[in-house]
Amino acid sequence: MADETPGARAGGRARNGPGGRRDDAPRYLPIAEHGLIGDLRSAALVGTDGTIDWYCCARFDAPSVFASILDADRGGSFELAADVPARTKQFYFPDTNVLITRFFADGGVGEIQDFMPVVDGSREADRHRLIRRVVCVRGTLPFRARIAPRFEYGTVRHTLHLDDGQAVFDSAALRLALTSTVPLEADGQDVWSLFKLSEGESAVFAIDRIGDDVPPRFCAVAEAEREFNATVAYWRHWLSRSRYKGRWREMVHRSALTLKLLTYAPTGAIIAAPTTSLPEQIGGERNWDYRYVWIRDAAFCVYAMLRLGFTEEAEAFMTFLTEHVRLDDPDTTAPGGPLQIMYGIDGRRDLPERELPHLEGYRGSAPVRVGNAAVGQLQLDIYGALVDSLYLYDKWGQPLSSAHWDGISALVDWVCDNWDQPDEGVWETRGGRKAFLYSRLMCWVAIERAMRLAQHRGLPADTLRWGTARDDIYRRIMSRGWSGARRAFTQYEDSDILDASLLMMPLAKFVSPTDPKWLATLDALGEDLVSDSLVYRYDPQASPDGLRGQEGTFSICSFWYVEALTRAGRVDEARLAFEKMLTYANHLGLYAEEIGHTGEQSGNFPQAFTHLALISAAFNLDRKLG
């Protein structure tokens, strides 16, 4: 048993004892040492040591309840683990998003089953239940728990009411009820528990969001069993609709399940990642809030889902666009263009960025940011990503409506007038606008796909004007985007700098994958930006981006590289690069945004961009292999 005073991670929440982490526990787990659970409204990260380090209730972009991944002292956490030295392993219950963390100790084997029931649109949808079921599967094991919520990113105090197996954490912002089948003890604002289980016995902890219309509800062992079975059934039924039968089925399906977890069911929004401010570089300032809907990311996600046969997710995103982004009637007079690059999960347009100076950041990587100032940037590539996804939705999903076509036509008209503006580009640099080649490329895609759609469906379109603009973009890229000295296409016009976004040129069907100019570019990218299959976005020393510090390789670019090699006919290289990339996944098959110099994952986690690129690379490589 532990000592007599409550505590936490060594070097962090300094006291150790009932419900506290062992003294030899690290203050911060590696980012990759986490799994994700969720209910299509919010999500939580669970560490391999059994601690919930990140949880926002009751939606992805809500202020955190547990955020010890951003500050081990002030962030709050839900610690649950064997109370003896133990080895741990973590896996997903097969074909689901139910997470299992196992503890192997001298006295036996135990496990925590973490999941969030997925509910329908009824009043119970407001409950937002998180269930942690502890089971002793062999021998006898003691366990410890400590539940220490910190509301509003640790800025709002709460009161604790503890009575008969139920603790209510009451703050001005949110009320949570914790029910438990084992005794709970109070320690100030927190609760803890020490308990022992023998083989076949279990204990249940459940956190519920409560309010006037949602009273507390005890979660007994039998109810936890029913909720577990229902959650397993939900995820397996959803995954059964996948059409992918290829070589990398397990990794592709894990990526699909992860993308589904990043969907906000009430509106159909798809977020870029469930976290904020996990750093691209330890100690650096490249820390951003990704809990919003990037038009680019979501559009690519629709493509990946359609590839696998998940048309309902594409339909839901179409609903989001129609209701919240005004796709049916875009404002083409808006100063920054008819589309923002990102929106809130409820469609809101204002996402003010602010810093939280009271949080130290992951491993001291300040600042911690909420909101995202990039919302005001001009990024012309989003029009190509969106129109391409709508073209594919019309092809593989449902025919677009006449109102949708009117909106697409208005967007394409705007692109024809504005494609040659400098912008901040796909990487959201903060070093000033440039004539980025990728932005030009995706403007070409927007017009070209709209022309295809018009011809296929016989829809009205100013094809003469559109065709002229499309051809002008093509010629501009070929003349000012090609460097004779570098023998490659470049990051922006009239430069000699390389950029991994150029890997999209053959993927977007702008250039033949075996065109000599493209093959020369592919070789140049391989020489300058590729390291053991890992791809850097660009060189910030050669192309300053307005931010201090370095970054790791960008995982979506690594999968783009695989696909570019595949299309160029270099299949053996592509397969080796793909298999190497799979070794950089975490133990659950999840990827953060970037891979660091020693193979560690960095940036927000898990990232939709990476997983959708994995799906596309696997699909195309598998098809090429036959």
XYZ file of C-alpha atoms in Angstrom:
626
model
C 0.000 0.000 0.000
C 1.045 3.586 -0.514
C 1.671 6.174 2.180
C -1.030 7.995 4.106
C -1.227 11.260 2.150
C -2.681 11.808 -1.316
C -0.235 12.444 -4.120
C 0.730 12.438 -7.751
C 3.467 12.023 -10.322
C 6.989 12.280 -9.041
C 8.268 15.811 -9.475
C 4.769 17.008 -10.309
C 1.836 17.050 -7.920
C 4.304 16.514 -5.181
C 2.529 14.458 -2.545
C 2.440 10.703 -2.894
C 0.074 8.334 -1.164
C -3.497 7.045 -1.461
C -4.536 7.411 -5.043
C -1.237 9.029 -5.984
C 1.232 7.988 -8.616
C 4.306 6.061 -7.630
C 7.466 8.045 -6.956
C 9.195 6.453 -9.967
C 6.490 7.583 -12.402
C 7.549 10.115 -15.046
C 6.130 13.605 -14.732
C 5.094 13.580 -18.377
C 4.571 10.481 -20.470
C 5.745 10.637 -24.087
C 2.945 11.915 -26.316
C 2.830 8.576 -28.108
C 2.220 6.721 -24.836
C -1.504 7.459 -25.032
C -4.662 6.044 -26.515
C -7.804 7.909 -27.537
C -11.407 7.264 -26.549
C -14.467 9.320 -27.411
C -18.199 9.515 -28.026
C -18.320 11.637 -31.241
C -18.730 14.740 -29.111
C -15.642 14.845 -26.931
C -12.528 12.767 -26.399
C -9.982 11.743 -23.773
C -6.347 10.647 -23.852
C -5.470 7.707 -21.607
C -1.812 7.116 -20.802
C -0.182 3.703 -20.752
C 0.039 4.124 -16.972
C -3.760 4.294 -16.749
C -4.064 8.056 -16.226
C -6.493 10.217 -18.173
C -4.241 13.162 -19.036
C -6.633 15.069 -21.299
C -10.421 15.346 -21.335
C -12.704 18.148 -22.464
C -16.375 17.911 -21.507
C -18.791 18.053 -23.194
C -17.348 18.843 -26.617
C -13.956 18.748 -28.275
C -13.328 22.486 -27.962
C -14.673 22.878 -24.421
C -12.265 23.938 -21.667
C -10.420 20.991 -20.205
C -11.386 19.037 -17.097
C -8.217 16.929 -17.117
C -5.143 18.547 -18.680
C -2.107 17.155 -16.868
C -0.561 16.564 -20.299
C -0.194 20.365 -20.453
C 0.660 20.919 -16.784
C 1.368 18.055 -14.400
C 0.706 20.285 -11.379
C -2.288 22.410 -12.362
C -3.954 20.568 -15.214
C -5.912 17.884 -13.361
C -6.088 14.154 -14.053
C -7.860 10.867 -13.382
C -5.229 8.427 -12.145
C -6.082 4.737 -11.994
C -3.519 1.948 -11.764
C -2.298 -1.129 -9.943
C -0.913 -0.078 -6.554
C 2.165 -2.288 -6.887
C 5.042 -2.252 -9.369
C 3.675 -3.504 -12.658
C 4.428 -3.669 -16.347
C 1.720 -2.214 -18.570
C 0.480 -2.888 -22.069
C -2.281 -1.161 -23.958
C -4.455 -2.215 -26.883
C -7.844 -1.594 -28.420
C -10.579 -4.172 -28.036
C -10.553 -5.584 -31.595
C -12.305 -3.439 -34.216
C -13.448 -0.827 -31.674
C -12.433 2.357 -29.902
C -12.664 0.679 -26.488
C -9.225 0.962 -24.898
C -7.702 -1.698 -22.638
C -4.741 -0.956 -20.338
C -3.278 -4.080 -18.697
C -1.139 -4.318 -15.570
C 1.201 -7.291 -15.069
C 2.409 -7.622 -11.465
C 3.773 -10.357 -9.220
C 0.376 -10.850 -7.625
C -1.657 -11.106 -10.776
C -2.940 -9.378 -13.908
C -5.508 -6.600 -14.044
C -6.899 -4.303 -16.692
C -8.780 -1.052 -17.151
C -11.421 -0.919 -19.841
C -11.915 2.721 -20.880
C -14.740 3.816 -23.149
C -17.349 6.490 -23.747
C -20.781 5.208 -24.769
C -22.007 6.616 -28.075
C -25.571 7.841 -27.637
C -28.230 9.052 -30.036
C -29.775 12.498 -30.251
C -32.029 12.004 -27.225
C -31.797 13.905 -23.968
C -29.307 11.326 -22.711
C -26.874 12.709 -25.285
C -26.188 15.497 -22.805
C -24.908 13.032 -20.216
C -21.460 12.511 -21.785
C -20.528 9.469 -19.781
C -16.953 8.218 -19.407
C -16.681 4.715 -17.941
C -13.605 3.076 -16.448
C -14.097 -0.584 -15.604
C -11.308 -2.266 -13.606
C -11.074 -6.050 -13.791
C -8.732 -8.485 -12.084
C -8.204 -11.265 -14.608
C -5.639 -13.349 -12.667
C -4.556 -13.577 -9.043
C -5.194 -10.649 -6.668
C -4.183 -7.024 -7.178
C -4.504 -3.780 -5.195
C -5.477 -0.681 -7.164
C -5.410 3.029 -6.515
C -7.411 5.874 -7.998
C -7.227 9.623 -7.679
C -9.718 11.896 -9.417
C -8.573 15.527 -9.538
C -10.569 17.631 -12.015
C -9.446 21.185 -12.767
C -12.161 23.088 -14.582
C -11.722 25.722 -17.314
C -8.073 24.805 -17.961
C -7.416 24.924 -14.232
C -8.690 28.469 -13.697
C -12.019 27.801 -11.944
C -12.280 26.329 -8.461
C -14.923 23.773 -7.622
C -16.599 22.295 -4.587
C -16.821 18.619 -3.751
C -19.903 16.870 -2.374
C -19.210 13.242 -1.422
C -21.997 10.940 -0.358
C -22.608 7.186 -0.571
C -20.360 6.210 -3.489
C -20.996 9.395 -5.413
C -18.861 12.524 -5.694
C -20.205 15.680 -7.317
C -17.639 18.195 -8.555
C -19.483 21.481 -8.807
C -18.035 24.519 -10.600
C -19.548 27.646 -12.092
C -18.791 26.272 -15.534
C -19.645 22.583 -15.277
C -20.987 19.915 -12.911
C -19.606 16.392 -13.014
C -20.726 13.373 -11.010
C -18.368 10.507 -10.251
C -19.966 7.245 -9.192
C -17.965 4.280 -7.984
C -18.623 0.717 -6.879
C -15.718 0.979 -4.417
C -15.459 3.420 -1.471
C -14.307 6.976 -2.173
C -12.466 9.301 0.191
C -12.224 13.087 0.003
C -9.007 15.081 -0.010
C -9.812 18.755 -0.395
C -11.272 19.184 -3.888
C -10.234 15.693 -4.993
C -11.228 12.118 -4.232
C -9.187 8.944 -3.998
C -9.711 5.269 -3.480
C -7.628 2.220 -2.572
C -9.188 -1.167 -3.256
C -8.237 -4.765 -3.898
C -9.703 -7.134 -6.470
C -9.398 -10.901 -6.769
C -9.653 -12.908 -9.948
C -13.011 -12.311 -11.667
C -13.923 -9.251 -9.570
C -14.391 -5.793 -11.041
C -14.917 -2.191 -10.004
C -16.524 0.629 -11.975
C -15.892 4.363 -12.059
C -18.155 6.540 -14.185
C -18.033 10.279 -14.824
C -21.235 11.952 -15.977
C -21.927 15.505 -16.966
C -25.017 16.490 -14.977
C -27.444 19.387 -14.990
C -31.062 20.282 -14.398
C -32.248 17.898 -17.116
C -29.607 15.216 -16.524
C -29.517 14.017 -12.897
C -26.693 11.828 -11.540
C -27.078 8.129 -12.309
C -25.185 5.374 -10.575
C -23.286 3.020 -12.870
C -23.385 -0.439 -11.343
C -21.256 -3.362 -12.482
C -24.147 -4.812 -14.502
C -24.863 -1.494 -16.229
C -21.169 -1.050 -17.060
C -21.263 -4.480 -18.675
C -24.265 -3.487 -20.800
C -22.646 -0.181 -21.793
C -19.419 -1.982 -22.674
C -21.226 -4.470 -24.927
C -23.282 -1.715 -26.562
C -20.178 0.379 -27.256
C -18.321 -2.587 -28.734
C -21.341 -3.371 -30.907
C -21.590 0.233 -32.113
C -17.979 0.419 -33.296
C -18.000 -3.016 -34.890
C -21.216 -2.270 -36.755
C -19.754 0.992 -38.009
C -16.480 -0.593 -39.136
C -18.292 -3.439 -40.906
C -19.196 -0.995 -43.673
C -15.544 -0.674 -44.743
C -14.775 -1.883 -48.243
C -11.021 -2.122 -47.695
C -9.713 -5.687 -48.026
C -6.056 -4.948 -48.722
C -2.722 -5.857 -47.167
C -2.722 -3.279 -44.367
C -6.241 -3.820 -43.120
C -5.459 -3.420 -39.422
C -3.664 -0.082 -39.848
C -6.208 1.271 -42.327
C -9.121 0.339 -40.083
C -7.422 1.844 -37.039
C -6.986 5.051 -39.009
C -10.649 4.972 -40.037
C -11.770 4.420 -36.442
C -9.572 7.325 -35.372
C -11.015 9.639 -38.028
C -14.508 8.681 -36.901
C -13.557 9.578 -33.312
C -12.658 13.055 -34.564
C -16.174 13.617 -35.923
C -18.560 15.877 -34.009
C -21.870 14.084 -34.471
C -24.278 16.996 -33.770
C -23.065 18.972 -36.804
C -20.973 16.587 -38.938
C -17.818 18.621 -38.290
C -14.435 16.864 -38.493
C -11.683 18.250 -36.265
C -7.975 18.271 -37.085
C -6.963 16.757 -33.708
C -8.526 16.465 -30.223
C -5.737 18.361 -28.415
C -4.206 21.795 -28.166
C -0.615 22.985 -27.742
C 1.197 19.652 -27.853
C 4.504 20.985 -29.162
C 6.126 20.385 -32.516
C 9.433 20.895 -30.674
C 10.016 20.461 -26.937
C 10.582 23.892 -25.440
C 9.538 25.630 -28.654
C 6.661 27.956 -29.472
C 5.114 25.949 -32.309
C 2.102 25.003 -30.205
C -1.373 25.351 -31.703
C -5.006 24.537 -30.976
C -6.262 21.928 -33.453
C -9.753 21.312 -32.050
C -11.473 22.997 -34.975
C -12.657 22.221 -38.482
C -10.033 22.960 -41.116
C -11.754 22.970 -44.492
C -8.662 21.353 -46.023
C -8.312 18.573 -43.446
C -12.012 17.795 -43.377
C -12.238 17.725 -47.176
C -9.329 15.288 -47.408
C -10.953 13.252 -44.643
C -14.144 12.998 -46.716
C -12.023 11.647 -49.569
C -10.495 8.989 -47.297
C -13.874 7.982 -45.885
C -15.431 7.742 -49.346
C -12.532 5.547 -50.472
C -13.427 3.086 -47.716
C -17.176 3.236 -48.322
C -18.229 5.452 -45.404
C -20.670 7.704 -47.239
C -22.653 8.780 -44.164
C -19.670 10.750 -42.842
C -19.382 12.542 -46.170
C -23.098 13.339 -46.074
C -22.768 14.671 -42.528
C -19.924 16.960 -43.571
C -22.009 18.185 -46.491
C -24.679 19.107 -43.972
C -22.080 21.011 -41.947
C -21.004 22.918 -45.048
C -24.552 23.736 -46.045
C -25.705 24.868 -42.614
C -22.587 26.554 -41.269
C -20.236 27.475 -44.099
C -22.863 28.808 -46.508
C -21.822 26.569 -49.335
C -25.242 27.121 -50.900
C -24.813 30.911 -50.875
C -21.175 31.891 -50.271
C -20.335 35.512 -49.598
C -17.920 36.176 -52.446
C -17.552 39.808 -51.350
C -15.938 38.922 -48.003
C -12.492 40.579 -47.728
C -10.678 37.306 -47.042
C -12.660 35.279 -49.539
C -15.919 33.322 -49.304
C -14.359 30.599 -47.146
C -12.442 30.755 -43.900
C -9.682 28.201 -43.547
C -11.283 26.876 -40.349
C -14.487 27.016 -38.329
C -15.654 25.992 -34.894
C -17.331 22.601 -34.591
C -20.644 24.461 -34.340
C -19.817 26.551 -37.398
C -18.761 29.685 -35.549
C -16.334 31.889 -37.424
C -14.647 33.706 -34.551
C -11.842 31.665 -32.936
C -9.790 34.223 -30.995
C -6.357 32.977 -29.980
C -5.143 33.511 -26.431
C -2.426 32.132 -24.232
C -2.831 30.411 -20.851
C 0.277 31.554 -18.961
C -0.630 29.653 -15.774
C -0.018 26.329 -17.590
C 3.605 25.347 -18.134
C 2.924 23.377 -21.306
C 3.900 19.806 -22.122
C 7.382 19.320 -20.643
C 7.691 23.087 -20.238
C 6.762 23.882 -23.843
C 4.970 27.189 -23.438
C 2.851 28.891 -24.515
C -0.347 26.910 -24.167
C -2.808 28.387 -26.656
C -6.569 28.119 -27.093
C -8.218 29.455 -30.208
C -6.283 29.905 -33.432
C -5.288 33.209 -35.011
C -4.661 31.479 -38.340
C -8.433 31.662 -38.842
C -7.840 35.061 -40.455
C -5.248 33.849 -42.941
C -5.757 33.602 -46.677
C -5.020 30.072 -47.859
C -6.134 29.617 -51.426
C -5.501 25.863 -51.508
C -8.636 25.170 -49.462
C -10.819 25.807 -52.522
C -9.218 22.968 -54.420
C -9.450 20.600 -51.466
C -13.126 21.412 -50.987
C -14.225 21.262 -54.627
C -12.276 18.025 -55.132
C -14.043 16.428 -52.164
C -17.421 17.608 -53.497
C -16.573 16.188 -56.918
C -15.739 12.833 -55.313
C -18.867 12.972 -53.151
C -20.948 13.422 -56.298
C -19.068 10.511 -57.887
C -19.082 8.027 -54.995
C -21.775 9.316 -52.661
C -24.885 11.261 -53.612
C -25.415 13.641 -56.562
C -24.939 17.260 -55.542
C -28.077 19.381 -55.367
C -28.753 22.360 -57.604
C -28.220 24.690 -54.632
C -24.830 23.099 -53.985
C -23.870 23.593 -57.610
C -24.803 27.270 -57.460
C -22.491 27.622 -54.456
C -19.649 25.736 -56.154
C -20.014 27.911 -59.245
C -19.747 31.048 -57.118
C -16.621 29.693 -55.396
C -14.993 28.822 -58.714
C -15.830 32.250 -60.136
C -14.077 33.783 -57.117
C -11.051 31.517 -57.601
C -10.814 32.596 -61.247
C -10.541 36.212 -60.073
C -8.188 35.649 -57.122
C -5.904 32.685 -57.780
C -2.830 34.851 -58.366
C -2.897 36.528 -54.938
C -0.053 35.784 -52.524
C -1.234 33.925 -49.409
C 0.003 32.274 -46.209
C -0.025 28.836 -47.786
C -0.911 25.334 -46.660
C 1.533 25.350 -43.728
C 0.000 28.509 -42.224
C 3.314 30.294 -42.034
C 3.489 33.516 -40.085
C 6.333 35.023 -42.076
C 4.314 36.930 -44.663
C 2.371 36.059 -47.791
C 4.053 34.537 -50.831
C 3.012 33.178 -54.220
C 3.027 29.582 -52.966
C 2.984 26.947 -55.679
C 0.723 24.605 -53.730
C -1.914 27.322 -53.515
C -1.735 27.769 -57.287
C -1.946 24.015 -57.780
C -5.095 23.658 -55.682
C -6.749 26.644 -57.382
C -6.178 24.728 -60.617
C -7.790 21.678 -58.972
C -10.836 23.717 -57.907
C -11.495 24.883 -61.455
C -10.613 21.596 -63.157
C -12.832 19.472 -60.906
C -15.730 21.887 -61.286
C -15.396 21.693 -65.064
C -15.383 17.882 -64.894
C -18.478 17.941 -62.723
C -20.289 20.332 -65.025
C -19.489 18.211 -68.066
C -20.419 14.926 -66.376
C -23.735 16.202 -65.029
C -24.574 18.659 -67.807
C -24.630 21.503 -65.301
C -24.544 25.178 -66.296
C -21.066 26.704 -66.115
C -19.036 29.512 -67.630
C -16.648 26.949 -69.042
C -14.930 29.406 -71.382
C -13.943 31.673 -68.502
C -13.114 28.766 -66.217
C -11.002 27.065 -68.861
C -9.046 30.235 -69.529
C -8.237 30.655 -65.810
C -7.331 26.974 -65.464
C -4.920 27.174 -68.379
C -3.405 30.429 -67.091
C -2.652 28.749 -63.755
C -1.074 25.781 -65.505
C 1.206 27.964 -67.586
C 2.110 30.102 -64.576
C 3.165 27.057 -62.549
C 5.161 25.644 -65.428
C 6.970 28.906 -66.111
C 7.482 30.562 -62.723
C 7.155 27.519 -60.471
C 9.935 25.563 -62.177
C 13.546 26.253 -61.303
C 15.960 25.385 -64.082
C 18.884 25.792 -61.714
C 17.329 23.501 -59.090
C 15.739 21.232 -61.693
C 12.591 21.038 -59.608
C 9.298 22.706 -58.909
C 9.656 25.068 -55.979
C 7.873 26.297 -52.866
C 6.861 29.641 -54.324
C 7.279 31.431 -57.618
C 10.730 32.456 -58.829
C 12.549 30.659 -55.999
C 14.881 27.677 -55.588
C 13.357 26.370 -52.327
C 11.737 22.947 -52.104
C 8.494 22.119 -50.308
C 6.911 18.737 -49.569
C 3.449 19.995 -50.532
C 4.664 19.630 -54.131
C 4.206 15.877 -53.666
C 0.528 16.568 -54.324
C 1.188 17.571 -57.940
C 0.770 14.070 -59.419
C -1.737 13.073 -56.722
C -3.959 15.961 -57.814
C -3.510 14.893 -61.461
C -1.865 18.186 -62.399
C 1.171 16.478 -63.858
C 1.830 12.951 -65.022
C 3.576 10.941 -62.291
C 6.208 9.969 -64.872
C 6.708 13.432 -66.391
C 10.478 14.159 -66.527
C 10.048 17.458 -64.691
C 8.103 15.728 -61.950
C 10.583 12.846 -61.650
C 13.396 15.377 -61.297
C 11.385 17.131 -58.566
C 10.754 13.822 -56.799
C 14.492 13.102 -56.816
C 15.270 16.583 -55.485
C 12.731 16.205 -52.687
C 14.220 12.823 -51.816
C 17.695 14.332 -51.572
C 16.784 17.461 -49.583
C 13.711 16.728 -47.462
C 13.564 12.942 -46.950
C 15.239 11.091 -44.078
C 14.611 7.335 -43.747
C 11.208 7.680 -45.469
C 10.355 10.642 -43.207
C 9.682 13.927 -44.979
C 10.244 17.489 -43.755
C 7.728 20.086 -44.941
C 10.438 22.590 -45.875
C 13.676 24.031 -44.528
C 12.791 26.940 -42.196
C 16.362 28.216 -42.470
C 16.046 28.600 -46.236
C 12.412 29.732 -46.056
C 11.777 31.585 -42.752
C 8.246 31.024 -41.489
C 8.126 33.693 -38.793
C 8.591 31.249 -35.908
C 11.557 30.280 -33.777
C 12.980 26.792 -33.550
C 13.020 23.661 -35.665
C 10.418 21.005 -36.285
C 10.298 17.318 -36.990
C 9.271 15.512 -40.136
C 5.631 15.932 -41.082
C 3.864 12.586 -41.219
C 1.252 13.437 -43.858
C 4.117 14.379 -46.191
C 5.748 11.015 -45.549
C 2.598 9.239 -46.742
C 2.310 11.612 -49.705
C 5.869 10.575 -50.567
C 4.813 6.913 -50.517
C 1.947 7.661 -52.866
C 4.108 9.749 -55.209
C 6.659 6.921 -55.431
C 3.829 4.481 -56.103
C 2.409 6.537 -58.949
C 5.888 7.022 -60.414
C 6.248 3.239 -60.676
C 8.897 2.999 -57.946
C 6.798 0.438 -56.100
C 9.573 -1.312 -54.169
C 10.762 2.026 -52.771
C 7.189 2.994 -51.975
C 6.482 -0.206 -50.113
C 9.678 0.034 -48.085
C 8.945 3.680 -47.207
C 5.403 2.739 -46.198
C 6.526 -0.149 -44.018
C 9.096 2.118 -42.366
C 6.396 4.690 -41.672
C 4.317 2.038 -39.950
C 7.164 1.481 -37.488
C 6.826 5.108 -36.356
C 3.207 4.612 -35.251
C 2.629 4.249 -31.543
C 1.703 0.945 -29.924
C -1.940 1.426 -30.968
C -1.297 2.482 -34.561
C -1.816 6.192 -33.835
C 0.196 9.133 -35.174
C 0.795 12.635 -33.950
C 1.519 15.448 -36.360
C 5.282 15.015 -36.585
C 8.142 12.586 -35.950
C 11.216 13.940 -34.126
C 14.889 13.222 -34.697
C 14.938 10.109 -32.503
C 11.613 8.736 -33.723
C 9.466 10.318 -31.006
C 6.030 11.638 -31.911
C 5.391 15.344 -31.480
C 2.599 17.810 -32.090
C -1.113 17.382 -31.522
C -2.262 13.793 -31.158
C -3.691 11.933 -32.910
C -3.862 13.990 -36.089
C -6.526 13.448 -38.741
C -4.248 14.655 -41.561
C -1.770 11.831 -40.951
C -4.355 9.067 -40.731
C -6.240 10.078 -43.855
C -2.941 10.171 -45.789
C -2.118 6.681 -44.489
C -5.445 5.415 -45.842
C -4.837 6.950 -49.260
C -1.256 5.668 -49.470
C -2.271 2.147 -48.429
C -5.168 2.100 -50.876
C -3.089 3.179 -53.864
C -0.022 1.100 -53.014
C -2.143 -1.982 -52.481
C -3.859 -1.457 -55.826
C -0.512 -1.062 -57.589
C 0.836 -4.249 -56.018
C -2.215 -6.091 -57.342
